[in-house]
Short mmCIF file of C-alpha atoms in Angstrom, two decimals:
data_model
loop_
_atom_site.label_atom_id
_atom_site.label_comp_id
_atom_site.label_asym_id
_atom_site.label_seq_id
_atom_site.Cartn_x
_atom_site.Cartn_y
_atom_site.Cartn_z
CA MET A 1 -60.66 41.46 -68.71
CA ALA A 2 -59.97 40.86 -72.45
CA ASP A 3 -59.16 37.62 -73.85
CA VAL A 4 -55.24 36.42 -73.98
CA ASN A 5 -54.70 35.76 -77.70
CA ILE A 6 -52.27 32.88 -77.84
CA VAL A 7 -50.40 31.56 -80.90
CA VAL A 8 -49.91 27.89 -80.93
CA ALA A 9 -46.32 26.56 -82.80
CA GLY A 10 -45.91 23.22 -84.19
CA ALA A 11 -49.88 23.15 -84.12
CA SER A 12 -50.03 19.89 -85.95
CA GLY A 13 -47.78 17.85 -83.78
CA ARG A 14 -49.13 15.81 -80.44
CA MET A 15 -48.68 18.94 -78.42
CA GLY A 16 -49.93 21.26 -80.72
CA ARG A 17 -53.20 19.71 -80.94
CA ALA A 18 -53.42 19.31 -77.21
CA LEU A 19 -52.92 22.97 -76.67
CA ILE A 20 -55.32 23.77 -79.11
CA ARG A 21 -58.18 21.56 -77.38
CA GLU A 22 -57.09 23.06 -73.85
CA ILE A 23 -57.20 26.79 -75.56
CA SER A 24 -61.02 25.93 -76.84
CA SER A 25 -61.90 24.77 -73.18
CA GLN A 26 -60.76 27.59 -71.22
CA ALA A 27 -62.51 30.91 -70.63
CA GLY A 28 -60.07 34.09 -70.80
CA VAL A 29 -58.00 32.86 -73.67
CA LYS A 30 -58.24 32.70 -77.25
CA LEU A 31 -56.46 30.90 -80.31
CA ALA A 32 -54.98 33.55 -82.30
CA GLY A 33 -52.60 31.63 -84.86
CA ALA A 34 -51.34 28.20 -85.30
CA LEU A 35 -48.11 27.92 -86.67
CA GLU A 36 -46.22 25.22 -88.60
CA ALA A 37 -42.92 24.87 -90.51
CA GLU A 38 -42.71 26.02 -94.30
CA GLY A 39 -43.66 23.05 -96.36
CA HIS A 40 -45.61 21.22 -93.66
CA PRO A 41 -48.39 19.09 -95.40
CA ASP A 42 -50.92 20.37 -92.72
CA LEU A 43 -50.43 23.85 -93.93
CA GLY A 44 -53.80 25.44 -94.59
CA ALA A 45 -55.54 23.08 -92.80
CA ASP A 46 -58.11 24.18 -90.04
CA SER A 47 -56.46 23.77 -86.79
CA GLY A 48 -59.70 23.10 -85.02
CA VAL A 49 -60.32 19.93 -87.20
CA LEU A 50 -56.81 18.59 -87.04
CA ALA A 51 -57.30 18.89 -82.88
CA GLY A 52 -60.44 16.84 -83.32
CA LEU A 53 -62.81 19.85 -82.68
CA GLN A 54 -65.21 21.60 -84.84
CA PRO A 55 -63.67 23.96 -87.52
CA ASN A 56 -62.51 26.87 -85.92
CA GLY A 57 -61.41 29.06 -88.97
CA ILE A 58 -57.61 29.31 -87.77
CA LYS A 59 -55.65 27.73 -90.66
CA LEU A 60 -52.16 26.32 -90.03
CA SER A 61 -49.54 28.97 -91.46
CA ALA A 62 -45.91 29.30 -91.71
CA ASP A 63 -45.63 32.96 -91.38
CA ALA A 64 -45.06 33.54 -87.92
CA LEU A 65 -44.59 37.53 -87.49
CA PRO A 66 -48.07 38.59 -88.52
CA LEU A 67 -49.44 36.11 -86.27
CA LEU A 68 -47.28 37.11 -83.28
CA ALA A 69 -47.66 41.07 -83.73
CA ALA A 70 -51.52 40.72 -83.16
CA ALA A 71 -51.19 38.17 -80.08
CA GLN A 72 -50.05 38.71 -76.28
CA ALA A 73 -48.43 34.89 -76.08
CA VAL A 74 -46.91 31.97 -78.22
CA VAL A 75 -46.86 28.77 -76.75
CA ASP A 76 -44.19 26.30 -78.04
CA PHE A 77 -43.28 22.62 -78.03
CA THR A 78 -41.32 22.33 -81.18
CA ALA A 79 -37.48 22.01 -81.73
CA PRO A 80 -34.64 24.26 -80.22
CA ALA A 81 -33.74 25.87 -83.79
CA VAL A 82 -37.82 27.08 -84.06
CA SER A 83 -37.96 28.06 -80.24
CA LEU A 84 -34.67 30.16 -80.96
CA ALA A 85 -36.29 32.02 -83.87
CA LEU A 86 -39.56 32.27 -82.03
CA ALA A 87 -37.74 33.71 -78.86
CA ASP A 88 -36.21 36.71 -81.16
CA LEU A 89 -39.63 37.14 -82.66
CA SER A 90 -41.57 37.24 -79.32
CA ALA A 91 -38.58 39.98 -78.15
CA GLN A 92 -39.16 42.16 -81.04
CA ALA A 93 -43.39 41.79 -80.28
CA ARG A 94 -42.82 41.92 -76.61
CA ILE A 95 -44.93 39.13 -75.79
CA VAL A 96 -44.81 36.18 -73.60
CA HIS A 97 -43.17 33.00 -74.93
CA VAL A 98 -43.99 29.81 -73.46
CA ILE A 99 -41.41 27.28 -74.23
CA GLY A 100 -41.70 23.44 -73.58
CA THR A 101 -39.22 22.58 -75.90
CA THR A 102 -35.96 20.60 -74.75
CA GLY A 103 -32.48 19.63 -75.87
CA PHE A 104 -31.14 23.18 -75.91
CA GLY A 105 -27.18 23.42 -76.21
CA ALA A 106 -25.20 26.14 -74.28
CA ASP A 107 -25.25 28.70 -76.93
CA ALA A 108 -28.86 28.08 -77.45
CA GLU A 109 -29.19 28.78 -73.76
CA ALA A 110 -27.26 31.74 -74.08
CA ARG A 111 -29.55 33.24 -77.08
CA LEU A 112 -32.60 32.40 -74.97
CA ALA A 113 -31.54 34.74 -71.97
CA ALA A 114 -30.71 37.40 -74.45
CA ALA A 115 -34.11 37.42 -75.65
CA ALA A 116 -35.59 37.29 -72.47
CA ARG A 117 -34.16 41.13 -71.88
CA HIS A 118 -37.19 42.07 -74.14
CA ALA A 119 -39.31 39.29 -73.71
CA VAL A 120 -41.34 37.16 -70.89
CA ILE A 121 -39.85 33.72 -71.46
CA VAL A 122 -41.32 31.17 -69.34
CA LYS A 123 -39.10 27.73 -70.11
CA SER A 124 -39.38 24.65 -68.45
CA GLY A 125 -38.31 20.79 -69.30
CA ASN A 126 -42.05 19.94 -67.85
CA MET A 127 -44.94 22.14 -67.64
CA SER A 128 -47.13 19.95 -65.34
CA LEU A 129 -47.75 21.07 -61.54
CA GLY A 130 -46.81 17.49 -60.34
CA VAL A 131 -43.33 17.29 -62.00
CA ASN A 132 -42.78 20.74 -60.63
CA LEU A 133 -43.64 19.91 -57.20
CA LEU A 134 -41.49 16.70 -57.51
CA ALA A 135 -38.71 18.82 -58.28
CA ALA A 136 -39.38 20.61 -55.04
CA LEU A 137 -39.37 17.24 -53.30
CA VAL A 138 -36.07 15.91 -55.04
CA GLU A 139 -34.37 19.11 -54.26
CA GLN A 140 -35.37 18.63 -50.21
CA ALA A 141 -34.61 15.01 -50.24
CA ALA A 142 -31.26 15.19 -51.90
CA ARG A 143 -30.29 17.96 -49.40
CA ALA A 144 -31.52 16.12 -46.36
CA LEU A 145 -29.93 12.65 -47.54
CA PRO A 146 -26.29 13.68 -48.63
CA GLY A 147 -25.07 10.18 -48.62
CA PHE A 148 -27.73 8.79 -50.62
CA ASP A 149 -26.80 8.01 -54.39
CA VAL A 150 -29.26 9.76 -56.79
CA GLU A 151 -30.31 8.13 -60.09
CA ILE A 152 -32.89 9.14 -62.38
CA LEU A 153 -34.81 6.70 -64.73
CA GLU A 154 -37.25 8.10 -67.41
CA MET A 155 -39.39 6.66 -70.31
CA HIS A 156 -40.90 8.07 -73.28
CA HIS A 157 -42.62 6.98 -76.67
CA ARG A 158 -40.73 5.86 -79.13
CA MET A 159 -40.48 8.95 -81.39
CA LYS A 160 -38.80 11.15 -78.85
CA VAL A 161 -35.47 12.33 -80.24
CA ASP A 162 -33.58 13.74 -77.28
CA ALA A 163 -32.35 11.92 -73.98
CA PRO A 164 -32.30 12.23 -71.20
CA SER A 165 -35.72 14.07 -71.34
CA GLY A 166 -35.91 17.80 -70.66
CA THR A 167 -37.94 16.51 -67.16
CA ALA A 168 -34.97 14.28 -66.15
CA LEU A 169 -32.64 17.04 -66.54
CA LEU A 170 -34.85 19.45 -64.63
CA LEU A 171 -35.01 16.84 -61.92
CA GLY A 172 -31.26 16.22 -61.96
CA GLU A 173 -31.03 19.96 -61.73
CA ALA A 174 -33.10 19.89 -58.70
CA ALA A 175 -30.72 17.17 -57.09
CA ALA A 176 -27.81 18.96 -57.72
CA LYS A 177 -29.13 22.11 -56.02
CA GLY A 178 -30.02 20.21 -53.00
CA ARG A 179 -26.47 19.04 -52.94
CA ASN A 180 -25.11 22.62 -54.00
CA ILE A 181 -22.94 21.19 -56.85
CA ALA A 182 -22.92 21.59 -60.52
CA LEU A 183 -24.83 19.21 -62.55
CA ALA A 184 -22.73 19.53 -65.67
CA LYS A 185 -19.70 18.20 -63.59
CA ASN A 186 -21.33 15.38 -61.79
CA SER A 187 -23.84 14.07 -64.35
CA VAL A 188 -23.61 10.31 -65.51
CA ARG A 189 -25.45 9.81 -68.87
CA SER A 190 -24.45 6.28 -69.76
CA ARG A 191 -22.81 3.23 -68.40
CA ASP A 192 -21.47 0.38 -70.67
CA GLY A 193 -18.54 -2.26 -69.95
CA HIS A 194 -16.30 -2.12 -66.98
CA THR A 195 -17.17 1.25 -65.65
CA GLY A 196 -15.42 0.96 -62.29
CA ALA A 197 -17.35 2.04 -58.81
CA ARG A 198 -19.56 4.57 -58.54
CA LYS A 199 -18.31 8.00 -57.62
CA ASP A 200 -19.57 9.87 -54.67
CA GLY A 201 -21.87 12.65 -55.94
CA ASP A 202 -22.20 11.61 -59.15
CA ILE A 203 -26.10 11.85 -60.59
CA GLY A 204 -26.82 9.21 -62.79
CA PHE A 205 -29.52 9.16 -65.70
CA ALA A 206 -31.01 6.28 -67.70
CA ALA A 207 -33.24 6.61 -70.67
CA LEU A 208 -35.74 4.11 -71.96
CA ARG A 209 -38.00 4.40 -75.46
CA GLY A 210 -40.74 2.44 -76.66
CA GLY A 211 -44.36 2.43 -77.42
CA SER A 212 -46.72 5.54 -76.96
CA VAL A 213 -45.18 6.44 -73.57
CA VAL A 214 -46.25 9.96 -72.49
CA GLY A 215 -43.70 10.46 -69.92
CA ASP A 216 -42.50 8.18 -66.72
CA HIS A 217 -39.93 9.88 -64.42
CA GLN A 218 -38.46 7.96 -61.18
CA VAL A 219 -35.77 9.93 -58.87
CA ILE A 220 -34.14 7.05 -56.78
CA LEU A 221 -32.10 8.04 -53.75
CA ALA A 222 -30.27 4.94 -52.48
CA GLY A 223 -28.41 4.47 -49.02
CA ALA A 224 -27.13 1.84 -47.16
CA GLY A 225 -29.97 -0.72 -46.62
CA GLU A 226 -32.81 1.66 -47.76
CA ARG A 227 -34.01 3.32 -51.03
CA ILE A 228 -36.29 6.12 -51.52
CA VAL A 229 -38.30 6.25 -54.78
CA LEU A 230 -39.81 9.55 -55.90
CA SER A 231 -41.94 9.28 -59.19
CA HIS A 232 -44.49 10.88 -61.63
CA LEU A 233 -46.42 9.34 -64.20
CA ALA A 234 -47.76 11.32 -67.26
CA GLU A 235 -50.92 9.74 -68.61
CA ASP A 236 -52.37 12.75 -70.73
CA ARG A 237 -50.48 15.39 -72.64
CA GLY A 238 -53.33 17.57 -71.46
CA ILE A 239 -51.48 18.12 -68.02
CA PHE A 240 -48.66 19.90 -70.07
CA ALA A 241 -51.02 21.90 -72.14
CA LYS A 242 -52.72 22.76 -68.93
CA GLY A 243 -49.80 24.10 -67.56
CA ALA A 244 -48.36 25.96 -70.67
CA ILE A 245 -51.69 27.83 -70.85
CA THR A 246 -51.30 28.87 -67.07
CA ALA A 247 -48.06 30.19 -67.74
CA ALA A 248 -49.09 32.22 -70.87
CA ARG A 249 -51.50 34.02 -68.55
CA TRP A 250 -49.06 34.29 -65.72
CA GLY A 251 -46.67 36.05 -67.73
CA GLN A 252 -49.08 38.96 -68.77
CA GLY A 253 -47.83 42.07 -67.18
CA LYS A 254 -44.69 40.47 -65.84
CA LYS A 255 -41.30 42.48 -66.45
CA PRO A 256 -38.82 40.94 -69.26
CA GLY A 257 -37.02 37.90 -67.70
CA LEU A 258 -36.32 34.09 -68.19
CA TYR A 259 -38.96 32.53 -66.02
CA SER A 260 -39.58 28.78 -64.66
CA MET A 261 -42.78 26.80 -63.92
CA THR A 262 -41.65 27.11 -60.42
CA ASP A 263 -42.04 31.10 -60.72
CA VAL A 264 -45.61 30.64 -62.19
CA LEU A 265 -46.68 28.09 -59.75
CA GLY A 266 -44.74 29.94 -56.61
CA LEU A 267 -42.93 26.90 -55.63
#
């Protein structure tokens, strides 16, 4: 079977470099392009060198269309506006688009769904096996313990720009699904001052930022006299890169549609 040619978007960022390293270490996949924004200072640089590897001859480029036309997948941990543009191009090229970007609004989600009519889009707030297993456990626990309050605590590095994290929202959606409620109508994002008593059915979020934390998440189910704490600690971005490359390979030959990591992992 021929290698899956993969373009990495945001190639000079932390996740982009991790993806390039992961592709270089796996059989059956090949780096076909490295994308960065127009005007980025690393444009023209060798992507292998940027990732701490030997030179690979793949230079960072801002011209996405020819790279996607020659690839079978693009992996994208960038920003919502960039991901939306890449989704449109992926739909034109009929390739797999793996999206690890977070922070999409309702309009953006609708645009991704439209692009998925022509492209295989795998989108997840977190690409790791452990987090997606955690989400499955959260859904089961929330269903089994309807009287317990659900609180989600997350911490990330000081440079993260969105809150709550995509992973926290993924876990919140899992809890809401277990309770058969809509997260949007039961989500509490902040508490300050005299807030009054906690409402039944609320799913609370708290976000911490600092240092170089890759990603820590806790889901607390608090009942009368007892608590259950389900947690996941990410120590290396390589776990997200592995999951994303797995998704890119899984999507080959699939029908167009909007998929998640639960589909990829069969959870």
